[in-house]
């Protein structure tokens, strides 16, 4: 096993471990911290797999913006004081079986993918290459995505305004 | 194998050197600030420990290390202890991509004077700065105190808001340099520092950087007359020291970023490159201190208005204008 | 040489299943949205791996778009959740069982 | 050189033409909703830009030999790619011009018609949205893209029909239009998927080419063509799905003029013309389409003969004229269909806008009441109404005459004479019902009523605001009437334009074709005469003479009237009740029970419905994952 292979398995273990911790915690702030760790691991994985640009973006967008937003909401509403109902074991059993089945399928598919056995080469896509590719081949999609971002911005603004004058809004609607 | 070991040793040396430099610089920046602020307010400032109070930083370190380390009742102990380290750690990591001088030639091999020349260096610095929010948000939350929580919510909101204009203000720089790598950006300023090409970006960047470092006039997360000390109300001893350290290191780092992005990095006549860089960083830091001594604190709504309604649109406009000019002027 | 492509896919599959578990089993709207994020992240892992495997930048560019879409999804989703919470006073998805 | 100039300016012109209204929609919705005048200016400014571009393009491409295609890649995955772009050929340019021109005139007209409406800004925003969707539809380069804008057109028409949403009937009409066209769209979509599955491509130019015949069997092409035609049936209100159109007259009249005469319903015919080569691949499909067009045409004209509401008459006539266009296209007369589409857009918008003036002034749509209150005192609308009706009936100097002649020529080319005969019957009926409206309004039965209302109308005329609105509404009428007068004489240049540099195929005139041609004129005049005998005569203050003079004819009308309602009842029982049968059944059960039982059942039903509406997201998610897991098992193991 090369050094890079070794790094890959360590990073994979970090990702799986922290994600598993995240999905089982009760305290939402802890969940967010574990997930940040998981995304950080994912960023390292991306760097390892030759996508430095995406690695940094993953940290900036996922860990730095999205998760902070979650943390913000959790802290603002003080969710940690709310009890979450955990269903009894017999209700979770079918879900677990199904999950196992799902995972089994996914792993089988992973093995059955063409070229799955080949070891991955060490290549890196510099930001410049990625940018040239994206803006060359997918400029239209970029426009669509930017439109989507604009729409989301306006939607959120509107939702925010609704909170402020709910009564007035209801009346006019 | 030998190359590998040599590379490793060089790396360790670089790390230790940078760490030492940053710690010392941060400590003496505190001294500079106290002295300079005192002069602005017609006082003397620290003058008991050593000549001109030059040993004051050391005395402060000793004081902090020997103070009792209190963890408040009902606090989330692990997170409480972790948060200051996040603030200080991310600040240190940001410096890893700042180039300190031109490449050295040691024993026949070229050693770049930067911890690591990432091709996404600039974005890396931003990633670290965005992770720094966690230290503040979690530290305040884990303290289980009203003031701290309010301070951390303010801090998180402020940092998220200003990160946008901070990031957008440097897009024109990246366009001009054609790279995210700090080394390339410095090299692109061989002729003219970018401050002359992009004055608007410079202004936006500096204002956002001051907000990111949570310094007066943007120090609402720790506004002492409203929130005691904000997110670090409950901290004492060296944990408080880490927050403190983090703040000054961040100041240094942003000084470094301003120097690299707008002032030509280590480039300059006559003096050695590293000295030039330190001078430029100090210039920015002194400017920040001067602002602190001069301006009053803004109100919360003013802070948000400045960020979202003034800096952000201006930064976007700057991006568009630069892009358009670039398109027109390119052959 | 890093690792077999199938191992990257397997990693993605495991993370995806964890995310699906989080979305289905946790009775808390915020956790459900987080579960969705985890699943998206798993898809990103698979795409980056495939991008390297086939030596094409298509996978990486898709991840780029996914990041943007995830950001919008979270911002709108969280705004809706906060709004819903103010109305219903609970994050339990089953608490929203009455039509207006 | 024009070539150089055109190649560089075509794409910007198209982009500008399609996106200007979109920008206006955005700006109005975001910024100027509180400022109606500014909104109207924005919207009209945008549509003027579009109109200028749309007029510029045909001038540049007048002698166009090859269709121009500008595409960008939207998504590409392996060998499969979805392009997105513009297709410029004579047909799309013609349609673009029509849409821009009619939209422009209708928006100008609306300045008067909608003045003072509380939703003025919203109205103009929707108008711009509609214009954007419709114009983008015309220049779409793939059928998928066309479908997207097709749905957007449906959406904006829903918004506009239900514009006065405080009126219950308007919201109902909007919903009805939306749901019924959706039935057609579903069929269209399935057809598209079938084609996509076999061709791997939805490019409009390739769809009729040799690649289609290579990759699909004839039976399959017939199936796909009929499914796609389902969409046209919905959009153009053809035979089984026609009841939504008359109801859609609930919207503001300019909206009816825009949506239900000239542009939206024309989208169906446009699609047919667009995919004409594809449809031509299957003669079976063409015959079915011909039959559907004929049935719609005859049914709708009989309905129009007895309706008392002026807008409804024109709505029915729209259905029947669309049927005629579809007949022409299905008979292979591509030019005839497109030409009739063009002329129809002009005169039908004219007719609707005239009715709008009447409606706005007297606030009633009933033709007998309009007549009694002195409708003919509105000089310009009455005159232009007559022009429009003449064009609709296909009387010689007007545009309708030329296009109907072309349609007749196409139909007479068929071996089976029954289609031409049916069309001739349609001509007779059309002339009759359109001049019925004209004569009823022109010659009110009693002079007393006339004089009393005369003063009323004159009194209104003195108000400054009213005169201004009247002027704003009148001049688009004059423009359209002018167009209707002269458009017919441009048949030959238009033919040359549509067929590009290639010489237009000469329509060889056989004796039979000439016979049909003259029969059409004769029957048209006969229809006018019949209308005169029944309604014009009553000028001599002999009301009700029609029934006494020709009881047999009146009886026939009564019977036909009965037939129409039978058809309509049948339609509605199939379409409406079909959708709502479950609800009806539930309703009956609740009503039939005793009060006690009813209460219990209400609770029961409520509980059962509640199960459907529970926000049980997680259960659904679980089901989704289970289904995906089993699908994966099925496919990969």
PDB file of C-alpha atoms in Angstrom, chain A residues 3 27 29-30 32-33 36 40 47 52-53 56-57 59-60 62-64 67-69 71-72 75-76 78 80 124 126-128, chain B residues 4 76 79 82 118-120 123-124 126-128 130-131 133-134 137-138 141 144 149 152-154 156-157 160 163 178-180:
ATOM      1  CA  UNK A   3       1.400   6.365   1.298  1.00  0.00           C
ATOM      2  CA  UNK A  27     -27.436  17.058  20.911  1.00  0.00           C
ATOM      3  CA  UNK A  29     -24.676  21.099  18.284  1.00  0.00           C
ATOM      4  CA  UNK A  30     -22.607  17.945  18.599  1.00  0.00           C
ATOM      5  CA  UNK A  32     -23.045  19.805  13.618  1.00  0.00           C
ATOM      6  CA  UNK A  33     -19.518  19.510  14.974  1.00  0.00           C
ATOM      7  CA  UNK A  36     -18.062  19.591  10.092  1.00  0.00           C
ATOM      8  CA  UNK A  40     -13.450  18.363   6.486  1.00  0.00           C
ATOM      9  CA  UNK A  47      -7.675  16.855  -2.363  1.00  0.00           C
ATOM     10  CA  UNK A  52      -8.065  20.763  -4.821  1.00  0.00           C
ATOM     11  CA  UNK A  53     -10.553  23.389  -5.956  1.00  0.00           C
ATOM     12  CA  UNK A  56     -11.446  24.118  -0.688  1.00  0.00           C
ATOM     13  CA  UNK A  57     -14.959  24.868  -1.886  1.00  0.00           C
ATOM     14  CA  UNK A  59     -14.735  23.586   3.285  1.00  0.00           C
ATOM     15  CA  UNK A  60     -15.863  27.088   2.396  1.00  0.00           C
ATOM     16  CA  UNK A  62     -20.295  23.135   3.350  1.00  0.00           C
ATOM     17  CA  UNK A  63     -18.304  23.558   6.524  1.00  0.00           C
ATOM     18  CA  UNK A  64     -17.972  27.312   6.438  1.00  0.00           C
ATOM     19  CA  UNK A  67     -23.107  24.178   8.680  1.00  0.00           C
ATOM     20  CA  UNK A  68     -22.678  27.593  10.260  1.00  0.00           C
ATOM     21  CA  UNK A  69     -26.174  28.342   9.076  1.00  0.00           C
ATOM     22  CA  UNK A  71     -25.521  26.072  13.945  1.00  0.00           C
ATOM     23  CA  UNK A  72     -26.969  29.540  13.797  1.00  0.00           C
ATOM     24  CA  UNK A  75     -28.437  28.279  18.641  1.00  0.00           C
ATOM     25  CA  UNK A  76     -31.112  30.820  17.834  1.00  0.00           C
ATOM     26  CA  UNK A  78     -32.307  26.645  21.341  1.00  0.00           C
ATOM     27  CA  UNK A  80     -31.262  21.437  22.407  1.00  0.00           C
ATOM     28  CA  UNK A 124      -4.667  16.753 -10.206  1.00  0.00           C
ATOM     29  CA  UNK A 126      -5.830  22.635 -11.302  1.00  0.00           C
ATOM     30  CA  UNK A 127      -8.467  25.308 -10.709  1.00  0.00           C
ATOM     31  CA  UNK A 128      -7.641  26.775 -14.080  1.00  0.00           C
TER      32      UNK A 128
ATOM     33  CA  UNK B   4      11.932  13.004   1.086  1.00  0.00           C
ATOM     34  CA  UNK B  76     -20.385  21.775  27.497  1.00  0.00           C
ATOM     35  CA  UNK B  79     -16.532  22.117  23.314  1.00  0.00           C
ATOM     36  CA  UNK B  82     -11.885  23.108  22.192  1.00  0.00           C
ATOM     37  CA  UNK B 118      -1.151  25.573  -2.883  1.00  0.00           C
ATOM     38  CA  UNK B 119      -2.661  26.292  -6.260  1.00  0.00           C
ATOM     39  CA  UNK B 120      -5.798  27.228  -4.346  1.00  0.00           C
ATOM     40  CA  UNK B 123      -9.230  30.011  -1.192  1.00  0.00           C
ATOM     41  CA  UNK B 124      -7.491  28.001   1.482  1.00  0.00           C
ATOM     42  CA  UNK B 126     -10.691  31.906   3.165  1.00  0.00           C
ATOM     43  CA  UNK B 127     -11.643  28.374   4.101  1.00  0.00           C
ATOM     44  CA  UNK B 128      -9.645  28.686   7.289  1.00  0.00           C
ATOM     45  CA  UNK B 130     -14.612  30.636   7.591  1.00  0.00           C
ATOM     46  CA  UNK B 131     -13.784  27.784   9.949  1.00  0.00           C
ATOM     47  CA  UNK B 133     -16.366  31.194  12.981  1.00  0.00           C
ATOM     48  CA  UNK B 134     -16.826  27.887  14.764  1.00  0.00           C
ATOM     49  CA  UNK B 137     -19.938  30.407  17.805  1.00  0.00           C
ATOM     50  CA  UNK B 138     -19.199  27.244  19.781  1.00  0.00           C
ATOM     51  CA  UNK B 141     -22.665  28.536  23.044  1.00  0.00           C
ATOM     52  CA  UNK B 144     -23.974  28.419  28.880  1.00  0.00           C
ATOM     53  CA  UNK B 149     -24.471  33.231  23.488  1.00  0.00           C
ATOM     54  CA  UNK B 152     -21.424  34.338  19.549  1.00  0.00           C
ATOM     55  CA  UNK B 153     -24.610  34.683  17.526  1.00  0.00           C
ATOM     56  CA  UNK B 154     -23.601  38.212  16.647  1.00  0.00           C
ATOM     57  CA  UNK B 156     -21.316  34.258  13.548  1.00  0.00           C
ATOM     58  CA  UNK B 157     -23.747  36.512  11.696  1.00  0.00           C
ATOM     59  CA  UNK B 160     -20.730  35.159   7.562  1.00  0.00           C
ATOM     60  CA  UNK B 163     -16.939  36.874   4.392  1.00  0.00           C
ATOM     61  CA  UNK B 178      -4.964  34.480 -13.271  1.00  0.00           C
ATOM     62  CA  UNK B 179      -4.324  32.250 -10.283  1.00  0.00           C
ATOM     63  CA  UNK B 180      -5.372  31.466  -6.752  1.00  0.00           C
TER      64      UNK B 180
END
